[in-house]
mmCIF file of C-alpha atoms in Angstrom:
data_model
loop_
_atom_site.group_PDB
_atom_site.id
_atom_site.type_symbol
_atom_site.label_atom_id
_atom_site.label_comp_id
_atom_site.label_asym_id
_atom_site.label_seq_id
_atom_site.Cartn_x
_atom_site.Cartn_y
_atom_site.Cartn_z
ATOM 1 C CA MET A 925 9.103 5.477 -19.729
ATOM 2 C CA VAL A 926 7.921 8.080 -22.284
ATOM 3 C CA LYS A 927 11.074 9.708 -21.237
ATOM 4 C CA GLU A 928 13.557 6.450 -21.937
ATOM 5 C CA SER A 929 11.554 5.359 -25.300
ATOM 6 C CA GLY A 930 12.366 8.642 -26.854
ATOM 7 C CA GLU A 931 15.485 8.860 -25.329
ATOM 8 C CA THR A 932 16.585 5.951 -26.633
ATOM 9 C CA GLY A 933 14.407 5.582 -30.622
ATOM 10 C CA THR A 934 11.677 3.398 -29.904
ATOM 11 C CA ALA A 935 10.000 3.666 -32.695
ATOM 12 C CA ARG A 936 5.518 3.554 -31.208
ATOM 13 C CA ILE A 937 4.904 2.187 -28.076
ATOM 14 C CA GLY A 938 0.868 0.793 -26.941
ATOM 15 C CA HIS A 939 1.113 1.554 -22.742
ATOM 16 C CA PRO A 940 -1.888 1.137 -20.701
ATOM 17 C CA GLU A 941 -1.661 2.423 -17.364
ATOM 18 C CA GLU A 942 -3.897 2.598 -13.815
ATOM 19 C CA ASP A 943 -5.463 6.580 -13.521
ATOM 20 C CA GLY A 944 -5.149 6.571 -10.084
ATOM 21 C CA ARG A 945 -9.532 6.395 -9.915
ATOM 22 C CA GLY A 946 -9.845 3.117 -11.243
ATOM 23 C CA THR A 947 -10.238 3.930 -13.920
ATOM 24 C CA ALA A 948 -7.050 2.856 -16.992
ATOM 25 C CA ASN A 949 -6.164 4.778 -19.650
ATOM 26 C CA TYR A 950 -4.541 3.703 -23.054
ATOM 27 C CA ARG A 951 -1.925 6.341 -23.003
ATOM 28 C CA ALA A 952 -0.472 5.925 -26.431
ATOM 29 C CA TRP A 953 3.141 7.085 -27.388
ATOM 30 C CA LEU A 954 5.249 7.658 -31.161
ATOM 31 C CA ALA A 955 8.294 8.739 -30.206
ATOM 32 C CA GLU A 956 10.531 9.302 -32.895
ATOM 33 C CA ALA A 957 13.706 10.427 -31.120
ATOM 34 C CA GLY A 958 16.232 8.776 -34.120
ATOM 35 C CA THR A 959 14.187 11.293 -36.899
ATOM 36 C CA PRO A 960 15.833 15.121 -36.335
ATOM 37 C CA HIS A 961 14.621 17.785 -37.686
ATOM 38 C CA GLY A 962 17.531 19.173 -39.148
ATOM 39 C CA ARG A 963 21.574 19.464 -38.691
ATOM 40 C CA GLY A 964 22.693 20.404 -34.527
ATOM 41 C CA ARG A 965 17.584 20.502 -33.816
ATOM 42 C CA GLU A 966 16.348 17.638 -31.296
ATOM 43 C CA PRO A 967 15.229 14.997 -32.312
ATOM 44 C CA ARG A 968 11.676 14.735 -32.859
ATOM 45 C CA ARG A 969 9.565 13.852 -29.588
ATOM 46 C CA ASP A 970 5.386 13.395 -30.430
ATOM 47 C CA VAL A 971 3.512 12.155 -27.735
ATOM 48 C CA PHE A 972 -0.820 11.010 -28.677
ATOM 49 C CA THR A 973 -2.432 10.108 -25.451
ATOM 50 C CA TYR A 974 -5.907 8.278 -25.289
ATOM 51 C CA THR A 975 -7.889 8.041 -22.732
ATOM 52 C CA CYS A 976 -9.885 3.753 -22.595
ATOM 53 C CA ASP A 977 -10.652 1.585 -19.772
ATOM 54 C CA VAL A 978 -8.513 -0.993 -20.494
ATOM 55 C CA GLY A 979 -11.119 -3.400 -18.227
ATOM 56 C CA LYS A 980 -13.807 -2.989 -21.322
ATOM 57 C CA ARG A 981 -12.759 -4.862 -24.558
ATOM 58 C CA GLU A 982 -15.032 -2.846 -26.967
ATOM 59 C CA ASN A 983 -12.968 0.633 -25.058
ATOM 60 C CA VAL A 984 -9.534 -1.584 -26.232
ATOM 61 C CA TYR A 985 -10.340 -2.106 -29.453
ATOM 62 C CA LEU A 986 -12.533 1.209 -30.374
ATOM 63 C CA THR A 987 -9.140 3.518 -29.252
ATOM 64 C CA ALA A 988 -6.483 0.875 -30.919
ATOM 65 C CA GLU A 989 -8.580 1.744 -34.338
ATOM 66 C CA ARG A 990 -8.256 5.155 -33.807
ATOM 67 C CA VAL A 991 -4.628 4.838 -32.774
ATOM 68 C CA ARG A 992 -4.297 2.830 -35.948
ATOM 69 C CA LYS A 993 -5.648 5.839 -37.682
ATOM 70 C CA GLU A 994 -3.675 8.938 -35.799
ATOM 71 C CA VAL A 995 -1.065 7.805 -35.121
ATOM 72 C CA GLY A 996 -0.292 4.382 -37.457
ATOM 73 C CA GLU A 997 0.617 0.855 -35.858
ATOM 74 C CA VAL A 998 1.881 0.364 -32.794
ATOM 75 C CA SER A 999 5.424 -2.099 -32.552
ATOM 76 C CA VAL A 1000 5.357 -2.095 -29.217
ATOM 77 C CA LEU A 1001 2.433 -2.800 -26.283
ATOM 78 C CA VAL A 1002 3.328 -2.160 -22.768
ATOM 79 C CA ASN A 1003 0.970 -3.665 -20.462
ATOM 80 C CA ASN A 1004 0.972 -1.782 -17.282
ATOM 81 C CA ALA A 1005 -2.423 -1.287 -15.782
ATOM 82 C CA GLY A 1006 -2.697 -1.893 -12.458
ATOM 83 C CA VAL A 1007 -5.286 -1.591 -9.771
ATOM 84 C CA VAL A 1008 -5.419 -2.974 -6.347
ATOM 85 C CA SER A 1009 -8.942 -3.058 -3.543
ATOM 86 C CA GLY A 1010 -7.110 -3.089 0.119
ATOM 87 C CA HIS A 1011 -9.320 -5.429 1.392
ATOM 88 C CA HIS A 1012 -9.712 -8.845 3.460
ATOM 89 C CA LEU A 1013 -10.852 -11.736 0.815
ATOM 90 C CA LEU A 1014 -14.565 -11.776 2.374
ATOM 91 C CA GLU A 1015 -13.845 -7.858 3.163
ATOM 92 C CA CYS A 1016 -13.981 -6.971 -1.238
ATOM 93 C CA PRO A 1017 -17.198 -6.289 -2.596
ATOM 94 C CA ASP A 1018 -17.511 -8.930 -5.973
ATOM 95 C CA GLU A 1019 -17.340 -5.955 -7.762
ATOM 96 C CA LEU A 1020 -13.567 -4.716 -6.717
ATOM 97 C CA ILE A 1021 -12.552 -8.031 -6.860
ATOM 98 C CA GLU A 1022 -13.946 -7.998 -10.816
ATOM 99 C CA ARG A 1023 -12.405 -4.576 -11.657
ATOM 100 C CA THR A 1024 -8.943 -6.291 -10.665
ATOM 101 C CA MET A 1025 -9.668 -8.807 -12.564
ATOM 102 C CA MET A 1026 -10.450 -6.902 -15.082
ATOM 103 C CA VAL A 1027 -7.827 -4.192 -15.472
ATOM 104 C CA ASN A 1028 -4.719 -7.105 -14.373
ATOM 105 C CA CYS A 1029 -5.173 -9.219 -16.234
ATOM 106 C CA HIS A 1030 -8.285 -9.650 -18.711
ATOM 107 C CA ALA A 1031 -6.958 -5.886 -20.569
ATOM 108 C CA HIS A 1032 -3.762 -8.222 -21.329
ATOM 109 C CA PHE A 1033 -5.966 -9.811 -23.775
ATOM 110 C CA TRP A 1034 -7.170 -7.356 -25.714
ATOM 111 C CA THR A 1035 -4.829 -5.328 -26.221
ATOM 112 C CA THR A 1036 -2.708 -8.267 -27.182
ATOM 113 C CA LYS A 1037 -5.510 -8.760 -29.246
ATOM 114 C CA ALA A 1038 -5.865 -5.719 -30.716
ATOM 115 C CA PHE A 1039 -2.183 -4.903 -31.707
ATOM 116 C CA LEU A 1040 -0.956 -8.280 -32.060
ATOM 117 C CA PRO A 1041 -1.816 -8.863 -36.103
ATOM 118 C CA THR A 1042 -0.120 -6.602 -37.274
ATOM 119 C CA MET A 1043 3.025 -7.483 -35.475
ATOM 120 C CA LEU A 1044 2.425 -11.265 -36.894
ATOM 121 C CA GLU A 1045 2.447 -10.200 -40.356
ATOM 122 C CA ILE A 1046 5.277 -8.470 -40.532
ATOM 123 C CA ASN A 1047 7.081 -10.882 -37.705
ATOM 124 C CA HIS A 1048 8.701 -7.506 -35.590
ATOM 125 C CA GLY A 1049 7.274 -5.940 -32.742
ATOM 126 C CA HIS A 1050 7.787 -6.138 -28.627
ATOM 127 C CA ILE A 1051 5.333 -6.950 -26.236
ATOM 128 C CA VAL A 1052 5.890 -6.229 -22.823
ATOM 129 C CA THR A 1053 4.306 -7.462 -20.030
ATOM 130 C CA VAL A 1054 4.865 -4.999 -16.365
ATOM 131 C CA ALA A 1055 3.495 -8.545 -13.743
ATOM 132 C CA SER A 1056 4.005 -8.595 -9.940
ATOM 133 C CA SER A 1057 7.050 -10.003 -8.327
ATOM 134 C CA LEU A 1058 3.384 -10.531 -6.519
ATOM 135 C CA GLY A 1059 2.788 -12.878 -9.763
ATOM 136 C CA LEU A 1060 5.711 -14.994 -9.167
ATOM 137 C CA PHE A 1061 5.151 -15.363 -4.746
ATOM 138 C CA SER A 1062 2.382 -14.006 -2.718
ATOM 139 C CA THR A 1063 1.547 -13.525 0.517
ATOM 140 C CA ALA A 1064 -2.282 -12.408 2.917
ATOM 141 C CA GLY A 1065 -4.604 -10.508 1.871
ATOM 142 C CA VAL A 1066 -5.058 -9.519 -1.088
ATOM 143 C CA GLU A 1067 -5.867 -12.482 -3.256
ATOM 144 C CA ASP A 1068 -7.766 -10.442 -5.626
ATOM 145 C CA TYR A 1069 -4.200 -8.552 -6.520
ATOM 146 C CA CYS A 1070 -1.875 -11.609 -6.613
ATOM 147 C CA ALA A 1071 -4.527 -13.379 -9.087
ATOM 148 C CA SER A 1072 -4.360 -11.036 -11.104
ATOM 149 C CA LYS A 1073 -0.847 -11.336 -11.030
ATOM 150 C CA PHE A 1074 -0.805 -14.600 -11.868
ATOM 151 C CA GLY A 1075 -2.679 -14.829 -14.091
ATOM 152 C CA VAL A 1076 -0.756 -12.578 -16.454
ATOM 153 C CA VAL A 1077 2.078 -13.854 -15.652
ATOM 154 C CA GLY A 1078 0.262 -17.401 -17.374
ATOM 155 C CA PHE A 1079 -0.956 -15.265 -20.043
ATOM 156 C CA HIS A 1080 2.213 -14.032 -20.940
ATOM 157 C CA GLU A 1081 4.010 -16.866 -20.865
ATOM 158 C CA SER A 1082 1.538 -18.914 -23.124
ATOM 159 C CA LEU A 1083 1.721 -16.401 -25.099
ATOM 160 C CA SER A 1084 5.609 -16.600 -25.551
ATOM 161 C CA HIS A 1085 5.300 -20.120 -26.086
ATOM 162 C CA GLU A 1086 2.862 -19.537 -28.829
ATOM 163 C CA LEU A 1087 5.273 -17.000 -30.796
ATOM 164 C CA LYS A 1088 7.991 -18.905 -30.740
ATOM 165 C CA ALA A 1089 5.576 -22.069 -32.122
ATOM 166 C CA ALA A 1090 4.655 -20.045 -35.167
ATOM 167 C CA GLU A 1091 8.335 -20.016 -35.301
ATOM 168 C CA LYS A 1092 8.420 -16.147 -35.465
ATOM 169 C CA ASP A 1093 11.603 -15.087 -33.786
ATOM 170 C CA GLY A 1094 11.189 -10.949 -34.780
ATOM 171 C CA ILE A 1095 8.469 -10.998 -31.633
ATOM 172 C CA LYS A 1096 10.560 -10.929 -28.779
ATOM 173 C CA THR A 1097 8.415 -10.502 -25.570
ATOM 174 C CA THR A 1098 9.632 -9.704 -21.813
ATOM 175 C CA LEU A 1099 7.890 -9.745 -18.503
ATOM 176 C CA VAL A 1100 8.885 -7.499 -16.145
ATOM 177 C CA CYS A 1101 8.046 -8.434 -12.391
ATOM 178 C CA PRO A 1102 9.311 -5.131 -10.335
ATOM 179 C CA TYR A 1103 9.167 -5.874 -6.055
ATOM 180 C CA LEU A 1104 7.186 -3.155 -4.899
ATOM 181 C CA VAL A 1105 7.794 0.151 -6.418
ATOM 182 C CA ASP A 1106 7.212 3.586 -3.960
ATOM 183 C CA THR A 1107 4.030 5.057 -5.863
ATOM 184 C CA GLY A 1108 1.818 5.416 -3.005
ATOM 185 C CA MET A 1109 -0.607 2.078 -4.753
ATOM 186 C CA PHE A 1110 0.584 -0.261 -1.034
ATOM 187 C CA ARG A 1111 1.098 3.093 0.694
ATOM 188 C CA GLY A 1112 1.413 1.292 4.595
ATOM 189 C CA CYS A 1113 3.082 -2.026 3.905
ATOM 190 C CA ARG A 1114 5.650 -2.807 6.571
ATOM 191 C CA ILE A 1115 8.525 -5.761 6.190
ATOM 192 C CA ARG A 1116 10.596 -6.282 8.931
ATOM 193 C CA LYS A 1117 11.877 -3.425 10.917
ATOM 194 C CA GLU A 1118 15.561 -4.801 10.662
ATOM 195 C CA ILE A 1119 14.985 -6.741 7.277
ATOM 196 C CA GLU A 1120 13.671 -2.708 5.403
ATOM 197 C CA PRO A 1121 17.248 -1.101 4.662
ATOM 198 C CA PHE A 1122 17.641 -4.170 2.909
ATOM 199 C CA LEU A 1123 14.991 -4.359 0.907
ATOM 200 C CA PRO A 1124 13.520 -0.717 0.316
ATOM 201 C CA PRO A 1125 10.462 0.236 -1.960
ATOM 202 C CA LEU A 1126 12.093 1.153 -5.239
ATOM 203 C CA LYS A 1127 11.866 4.198 -7.396
ATOM 204 C CA PRO A 1128 10.037 4.773 -10.063
ATOM 205 C CA ASP A 1129 12.419 5.735 -11.668
ATOM 206 C CA TYR A 1130 14.937 2.992 -11.532
ATOM 207 C CA CYS A 1131 12.727 0.320 -11.916
ATOM 208 C CA VAL A 1132 12.050 2.057 -15.533
ATOM 209 C CA GLN A 1133 15.645 1.997 -16.941
ATOM 210 C CA GLN A 1134 15.772 -1.490 -15.703
ATOM 211 C CA ALA A 1135 12.436 -2.453 -18.037
ATOM 212 C CA MET A 1136 14.726 -0.813 -20.631
ATOM 213 C CA ARG A 1137 16.947 -2.288 -20.229
ATOM 214 C CA ALA A 1138 15.593 -5.205 -19.916
ATOM 215 C CA ILE A 1139 13.481 -4.290 -23.677
ATOM 216 C CA LEU A 1140 16.548 -3.457 -25.721
ATOM 217 C CA THR A 1141 18.540 -5.941 -25.032
ATOM 218 C CA ASP A 1142 15.585 -8.331 -26.034
ATOM 219 C CA GLN A 1143 15.718 -10.205 -22.196
ATOM 220 C CA PRO A 1144 12.992 -12.248 -21.705
ATOM 221 C CA MET A 1145 12.164 -11.392 -17.945
ATOM 222 C CA ILE A 1146 13.476 -9.199 -15.547
ATOM 223 C CA CYS A 1147 13.397 -9.481 -12.143
ATOM 224 C CA THR A 1148 13.812 -6.259 -9.779
ATOM 225 C CA PRO A 1149 15.276 -6.529 -7.208
ATOM 226 C CA ARG A 1150 18.080 -9.406 -7.679
ATOM 227 C CA LEU A 1151 16.816 -11.201 -5.094
ATOM 228 C CA MET A 1152 12.787 -11.390 -6.726
ATOM 229 C CA TYR A 1153 15.543 -14.610 -8.134
ATOM 230 C CA ILE A 1154 16.084 -15.958 -4.686
ATOM 231 C CA VAL A 1155 12.798 -15.993 -3.436
ATOM 232 C CA THR A 1156 11.117 -17.576 -6.158
ATOM 233 C CA PHE A 1157 13.486 -20.191 -6.851
ATOM 234 C CA MET A 1158 13.893 -20.865 -3.055
ATOM 235 C CA LYS A 1159 9.813 -20.583 -3.273
ATOM 236 C CA SER A 1160 10.285 -23.389 -6.073
ATOM 237 C CA ILE A 1161 11.770 -25.995 -3.653
ATOM 238 C CA LEU A 1162 11.108 -25.710 -0.427
ATOM 239 C CA PRO A 1163 8.062 -27.292 1.471
ATOM 240 C CA PHE A 1164 5.467 -24.570 2.182
ATOM 241 C CA GLU A 1165 5.572 -24.706 5.848
ATOM 242 C CA ALA A 1166 8.561 -23.946 4.872
ATOM 243 C CA VAL A 1167 7.999 -21.435 2.501
ATOM 244 C CA VAL A 1168 6.114 -20.164 5.432
ATOM 245 C CA CYS A 1169 8.603 -19.946 8.521
ATOM 246 C CA MET A 1170 10.727 -17.909 5.920
ATOM 247 C CA TYR A 1171 7.717 -15.477 5.510
ATOM 248 C CA ARG A 1172 7.136 -15.178 9.078
ATOM 249 C CA PHE A 1173 10.944 -14.387 9.483
ATOM 250 C CA LEU A 1174 11.038 -11.797 6.797
ATOM 251 C CA GLY A 1175 8.037 -9.929 8.119
ATOM 252 C CA ALA A 1176 6.594 -10.709 4.443
ATOM 253 C CA ASP A 1177 3.527 -12.695 5.877
ATOM 254 C CA LYS A 1178 2.106 -9.465 7.335
ATOM 255 C CA CYS A 1179 3.539 -6.272 5.094
ATOM 256 C CA MET A 1180 0.099 -6.097 3.958
ATOM 257 C CA TYR A 1181 -2.186 -5.510 6.409
ATOM 258 C CA PRO A 1182 -1.068 -1.986 7.484
ATOM 259 C CA PHE A 1183 -1.778 -1.139 3.894
ATOM 260 C CA ILE A 1184 -5.095 -2.712 4.599
ATOM 261 C CA ALA A 1185 -5.381 -1.080 7.280
ATOM 262 C CA GLN A 1186 -4.852 2.155 5.843
ATOM 263 C CA ARG A 1187 -7.076 1.682 3.023
ATOM 264 C CA LYS A 1188 -10.002 1.067 5.349
ATOM 265 C CA GLN A 1189 -9.605 4.041 7.516
ATOM 266 C CA ALA A 1190 -9.425 6.326 4.618
ATOM 267 C CA THR A 1191 -12.912 4.161 3.194
ATOM 268 C CA ASN A 1192 -14.094 5.064 7.039
ATOM 269 C CA ASN A 1193 -12.835 9.113 6.924
ATOM 270 C CA ASN A 1194 -14.470 9.710 3.344
ATOM 271 C CA GLU A 1195 -18.266 7.690 4.341
ATOM 272 C CA ALA A 1196 -17.985 10.181 7.637
ATOM 273 C CA LYS A 1197 -17.062 12.749 5.536
ATOM 274 C CA ASN A 1198 -19.957 12.435 3.461
ATOM 275 C CA GLY A 1199 -22.495 11.443 5.883
ATOM 276 C CA ILE A 1200 -22.430 8.138 4.854
#
């Protein structure tokens, strides 16, 4: 997203993301693509990075203050931090459930509270919430992840209504709900093999391009691929038992089980290696 925002001239972006070890990094970028150094020269792109556990509000507020002092006010906030425990509910340690909720959901409150006041003062800005299709409909085995994503979708929608009620039309919001993205986060997740060719994991670059297009056109919501709109609509109008039948037909009812099994095997291997 840094590359895409730089090429399109986005000014200042705050972007929390997960580092793969359970600690969420807060990265603030200053991309002044529209400020050339001179005729015939490449546009200027300055990148500033900050490390911060976004699940801890004190860290977020302190880092936000550093960003304002060293970079300037953030005009586009992209909340993208995400973790997953990879355990069935009754096998999941309480601290992992809490971590999932703090990083995937609570962090959106802290980052928004840190940067929204200035946006309100000048009536200008854009808040982007990267949620998930699992924030619109759920599946078995990832209760903590689904709960966190449903929560952040609710947070985003309520915030959007609040901005409209305050008549702050200069502050835009975009909700991004992608299907499974091929980042390795849900490695092993499988739907019905006959359906997989028609619904493969999404490439990260494609998701970024779709999200950037939605942001630049002030689109309130984007589901990728578009089939996710249909699944969400069907879930809204069909009886629960019919939804269960649809899930079973698609192989989505137990799609996370191979992923959870791989996580469990990896954990056992690590414990054996460490002599636990």
